[in-house]
Amino acid sequence: MSGAEFWIVQALNGLQLSMLLFLLSVGLTVIFGLMHFVNLAHGALYMLGAYFGVAMVSATGQFWLALIVAPIGVMAVGMGLYQALIRHMRRQGPMNQVLVTFGLIFVLVDLVRILWGNVGLGISVPELLHGPVQLFGISYPAYRLFIILLGLAVMLALGLVLTRTAIGAMLRASVENAAMAATMGINVERLLLWVFALGCALAGLAGVIAAPVFSATPSMATDILIPTLIVVVVGGLGSLRGAVLGSLTVGFVQTFGAVLVPGLASLLIYALLAAILILRPQGLLPARQ
Amino acid sequence: MFYQTRAKNLTVLLVLGGLALYAVYGGYFAREIVVEIALLAMLAIALDLVAGYGGMISLCHGALFGIGAYLFGGLTALVGTPVWLATLAALAGTALFGWAVGAVTAGIGGIFFIMATLAFGQMAYVIVFEWRALGGDDGLAGIPRTDLAGIGLDTGDSLTFALLSLAALALSYTIAAIALRSSFGRTLTGIHANEERMRALGLNVRRHKAAAFALSAAIAGAAGLLAAQHTQYISPEYLVWTVSGEALIVVILGGIGTLAGPLVGAVVFVALEHVVARFTDYWHLVIGILLIAAVMAGGRGLYGEIERLLAPGPGTGKGGDGA
């Protein structure tokens, strides 16, 4: 493998990690911006998505079905949690939200361990995405390319909904000024619930598509949590563009850091986080200036 | 505002006395548990000092604990520094790190403060994990215990070490209580209650927060260096953010902003861990449910609930005497 090919592969890997982070962080950041609610259990929902996917595939053998059903399952869990816990936590301040959702991580992780055990479970990639594909003169696993394309598609769809539809306008108005939006007749509460549900579904989707690459393990819940939170903080609360920029930044810093300064890649990420918090606490592209 | 009330006196004496009796009359295993509780309680007291009274919810206290352990372990096992000097260096080093974190993060509020402390704690973790000279992820062994033969104590003995840990816990509580009762502590509580007003009164808020964080860090570091002496082996796992999360759980279960609560929390946490582990592997499930229940019940924690039962009346609506 020549030098240029190596860097193209690394760039694609960075892009693939960025897309996973985007799927996770976009829900988190909008919930954060809209509800001022910090959901530490978001990573646990990602883990649930992976296990729901594993269960679906082992029951039916249908990857494509799992890709649809698992996010819906995660969404249902998310809605249940919203009704049972999160609704009551809305006005309790960040401290209590952090604690309750931190407790939820423990509960969900142990439930998964009870149901599926500690051993990592894999999903085999569907036939269509099995082999490598030729791209820019290199061969790259088709499945990883699929992750990139799916992430880009979701990014595009969300961007269109947010900028071109009435729902999107309502959402932007609510992030900008929830009280004002409510007086203009927008049902902010109901909007919140659906945004939360969508965020959960996207976390679940990220979980299913990650399962064939990393295999489903209980540690997924906490492993992905910190990078996702970093994306949210770096990008800026509540904004789609922030989530895109944050995911790309973290994904590429992590991937290239691992190649260029092995071992210290995660140090770079934390240094980036600390620098943003101290120098530009609103993030790079916040929804509210 | 902090008051060393009769209820606090009673709670602290009961916990310390109970643990001492358990160590004296229990076997080797009981003494190990007493050490575990004492060190966890010290870490939780350190956290309650900044979180409960200063409003600084830190997720880097696990790292402070680990830095204390590694400074002591590295200096004694690798450099051959005398134990007393290594102890002083470990305390000063963690205090300095805590001071720096406190100074740099002083302008950050709410959830962003939590994230910032997480970032600094994780940086320390990654550095220790990757530092081959410190043993990297293999950890570091061969750490000596304090030699107190001069005053007739054998620290190699499990009972002696357990009682010494309890003494360290009592000392930590006393130092924290004295600090909180002084004008320093009153000012810290004032910052928690209304930072703008304290600034308007002419206080250098950043310097004060940094000093409080340094004191808290020194107590956390003391717990860490005792942990290093206890197991005589340390690993980077001490510094991971989930350790800080556990310390926070202990503070919440016991009662945040009560200072006596963390002692109760540490006893309950360690006891639960050992009792639940006898029946099931899934003890995190139990602790997760307890944590959610404690927060949903109003966040007063065990000590807060006891205090409310003892002295029902106005002014005890919200848990703790932090703000």
CSV table of C-alpha atoms in Angstrom, one decimal, chain A residues 8-163:
chain,number,residue,atom,x,y,z
A,8,ILE,CA,-7.1,7.8,1.7
A,9,VAL,CA,-8.0,4.8,3.8
A,10,GLN,CA,-7.4,6.7,7.0
A,11,ALA,CA,-9.5,9.6,5.7
A,12,LEU,CA,-12.4,7.2,4.9
A,13,ASN,CA,-12.0,5.6,8.4
A,14,GLY,CA,-12.2,9.1,9.9
A,15,LEU,CA,-15.3,9.8,7.9
A,16,GLN,CA,-16.9,6.6,9.0
A,17,LEU,CA,-16.2,7.3,12.7
A,18,SER,CA,-17.5,10.8,12.2
A,19,MET,CA,-20.8,9.5,10.7
A,20,LEU,CA,-21.3,7.2,13.7
A,21,LEU,CA,-20.6,10.1,16.0
A,22,PHE,CA,-22.9,12.3,14.0
A,23,LEU,CA,-25.9,9.9,14.3
A,24,LEU,CA,-25.3,9.8,18.1
A,25,SER,CA,-24.7,13.4,18.7
A,26,VAL,CA,-27.3,15.0,16.5
A,27,GLY,CA,-30.1,13.8,18.8
A,28,LEU,CA,-28.2,14.6,21.9
A,29,THR,CA,-27.3,18.1,20.8
A,30,VAL,CA,-30.8,19.1,19.8
A,31,ILE,CA,-32.3,17.7,23.0
A,32,PHE,CA,-29.6,19.6,24.8
A,33,GLY,CA,-30.3,22.8,23.0
A,34,LEU,CA,-34.1,22.5,23.1
A,35,MET,CA,-34.6,21.1,26.6
A,36,HIS,CA,-31.4,21.9,28.3
A,37,PHE,CA,-31.4,18.3,29.2
A,38,VAL,CA,-28.3,16.2,29.4
A,39,ASN,CA,-28.9,12.6,28.6
A,40,LEU,CA,-25.9,10.5,29.7
A,41,ALA,CA,-27.9,7.4,28.9
A,42,HIS,CA,-27.7,8.2,25.2
A,43,GLY,CA,-24.7,5.9,24.8
A,44,ALA,CA,-26.7,3.2,26.5
A,45,LEU,CA,-29.4,3.6,23.9
A,46,TYR,CA,-26.7,3.1,21.2
A,47,MET,CA,-25.8,-0.1,23.0
A,48,LEU,CA,-29.4,-1.2,23.1
A,49,GLY,CA,-29.7,-0.5,19.3
A,50,ALA,CA,-26.8,-2.9,18.7
A,51,TYR,CA,-28.3,-5.7,20.9
A,52,PHE,CA,-31.7,-5.2,19.4
A,53,GLY,CA,-30.1,-5.6,16.0
A,54,VAL,CA,-28.2,-8.7,17.1
A,55,ALA,CA,-31.5,-10.2,18.4
A,56,MET,CA,-33.4,-9.4,15.2
A,57,VAL,CA,-30.7,-10.8,12.9
A,58,SER,CA,-30.4,-14.0,15.0
A,59,ALA,CA,-34.2,-14.4,15.0
A,60,THR,CA,-34.9,-13.6,11.4
A,61,GLY,CA,-31.6,-13.5,9.6
A,62,GLN,CA,-32.7,-10.2,8.0
A,63,PHE,CA,-30.1,-7.4,8.4
A,64,TRP,CA,-32.2,-4.9,6.5
A,65,LEU,CA,-35.2,-5.6,8.7
A,66,ALA,CA,-33.0,-5.2,11.8
A,67,LEU,CA,-31.9,-1.8,10.5
A,68,ILE,CA,-35.5,-0.6,10.6
A,69,VAL,CA,-36.9,-2.5,13.6
A,70,ALA,CA,-34.0,-2.0,16.1
A,71,PRO,CA,-34.2,1.9,16.0
A,72,ILE,CA,-37.9,1.7,16.4
A,73,GLY,CA,-37.4,-0.6,19.5
A,74,VAL,CA,-34.8,1.9,20.9
A,75,MET,CA,-37.2,4.7,20.2
A,76,ALA,CA,-39.9,2.9,22.2
A,77,VAL,CA,-37.5,2.4,25.1
A,78,GLY,CA,-36.6,6.1,24.9
A,79,MET,CA,-40.3,7.2,24.9
A,80,GLY,CA,-40.9,5.0,28.0
A,81,LEU,CA,-37.9,6.5,29.8
A,82,TYR,CA,-39.2,10.0,28.8
A,83,GLN,CA,-42.6,9.3,30.3
A,84,ALA,CA,-41.4,7.6,33.4
A,85,LEU,CA,-38.4,9.7,34.4
A,86,ILE,CA,-37.1,12.4,32.1
A,87,ARG,CA,-40.4,14.3,31.9
A,88,HIS,CA,-40.1,14.8,35.7
A,89,MET,CA,-36.5,15.8,35.5
A,90,ARG,CA,-37.0,18.7,33.1
A,91,ARG,CA,-36.8,21.5,35.7
A,92,GLN,CA,-34.4,19.9,38.1
A,93,GLY,CA,-31.2,21.4,37.0
A,94,PRO,CA,-28.2,19.8,35.2
A,95,MET,CA,-26.9,18.1,38.4
A,96,ASN,CA,-30.0,15.9,38.9
A,97,GLN,CA,-30.3,15.1,35.2
A,98,VAL,CA,-26.7,14.0,35.1
A,99,LEU,CA,-27.2,11.7,38.1
A,100,VAL,CA,-30.5,10.1,37.0
A,101,THR,CA,-29.2,9.4,33.5
A,102,PHE,CA,-25.9,8.2,35.0
A,103,GLY,CA,-28.0,5.7,37.1
A,104,LEU,CA,-29.9,4.7,34.0
A,105,ILE,CA,-26.6,3.7,32.3
A,106,PHE,CA,-25.9,1.3,35.2
A,107,VAL,CA,-29.5,-0.1,34.9
A,108,LEU,CA,-29.5,-0.5,31.2
A,109,VAL,CA,-26.0,-2.0,31.0
A,110,ASP,CA,-26.8,-4.6,33.6
A,111,LEU,CA,-30.1,-5.5,32.0
A,112,VAL,CA,-28.2,-6.1,28.7
A,113,ARG,CA,-25.7,-8.2,30.6
A,114,ILE,CA,-28.6,-10.3,32.1
A,115,LEU,CA,-30.3,-10.8,28.8
A,116,TRP,CA,-27.3,-11.3,26.5
A,117,GLY,CA,-24.2,-11.9,28.7
A,118,ASN,CA,-20.8,-10.2,28.7
A,119,VAL,CA,-19.4,-11.6,25.5
A,120,GLY,CA,-19.4,-9.5,22.4
A,121,LEU,CA,-22.0,-10.5,19.9
A,122,GLY,CA,-21.5,-9.9,16.2
A,123,ILE,CA,-23.8,-9.5,13.2
A,124,SER,CA,-22.6,-10.7,9.9
A,125,VAL,CA,-22.7,-8.2,7.1
A,126,PRO,CA,-25.4,-8.7,4.5
A,127,GLU,CA,-24.4,-10.4,1.2
A,128,LEU,CA,-24.7,-7.2,-0.8
A,129,LEU,CA,-22.1,-5.3,1.4
A,130,HIS,CA,-19.7,-8.2,1.9
A,131,GLY,CA,-16.6,-7.6,-0.2
A,132,PRO,CA,-14.4,-4.6,-0.7
A,133,VAL,CA,-15.2,-2.0,-3.3
A,134,GLN,CA,-12.7,-0.1,-5.6
A,135,LEU,CA,-12.7,3.6,-4.8
A,136,PHE,CA,-10.1,6.2,-5.8
A,137,GLY,CA,-7.8,3.4,-6.8
A,138,ILE,CA,-8.0,1.7,-3.4
A,139,SER,CA,-10.1,-1.1,-2.1
A,140,TYR,CA,-12.2,-0.3,0.9
A,141,PRO,CA,-14.8,-2.5,2.8
A,142,ALA,CA,-18.2,-2.0,1.2
A,143,TYR,CA,-19.9,-2.0,4.6
A,144,ARG,CA,-17.8,0.8,6.0
A,145,LEU,CA,-18.6,2.8,2.8
A,146,PHE,CA,-22.3,2.1,3.5
A,147,ILE,CA,-22.0,3.6,7.0
A,148,ILE,CA,-20.5,6.8,5.5
A,149,LEU,CA,-23.3,7.0,2.9
A,150,LEU,CA,-26.0,6.3,5.4
A,151,GLY,CA,-24.6,9.0,7.7
A,152,LEU,CA,-24.5,11.5,4.8
A,153,ALA,CA,-28.1,10.6,3.8
A,154,VAL,CA,-29.3,11.2,7.4
A,155,MET,CA,-27.4,14.4,7.5
A,156,LEU,CA,-28.9,15.6,4.3
A,157,ALA,CA,-32.4,14.6,5.3
A,158,LEU,CA,-32.2,16.3,8.6
A,159,GLY,CA,-30.8,19.4,7.0
A,160,LEU,CA,-33.6,19.6,4.5
A,161,VAL,CA,-36.3,19.0,7.2
A,162,LEU,CA,-34.7,21.7,9.4
A,163,THR,CA,-34.4,24.4,6.8
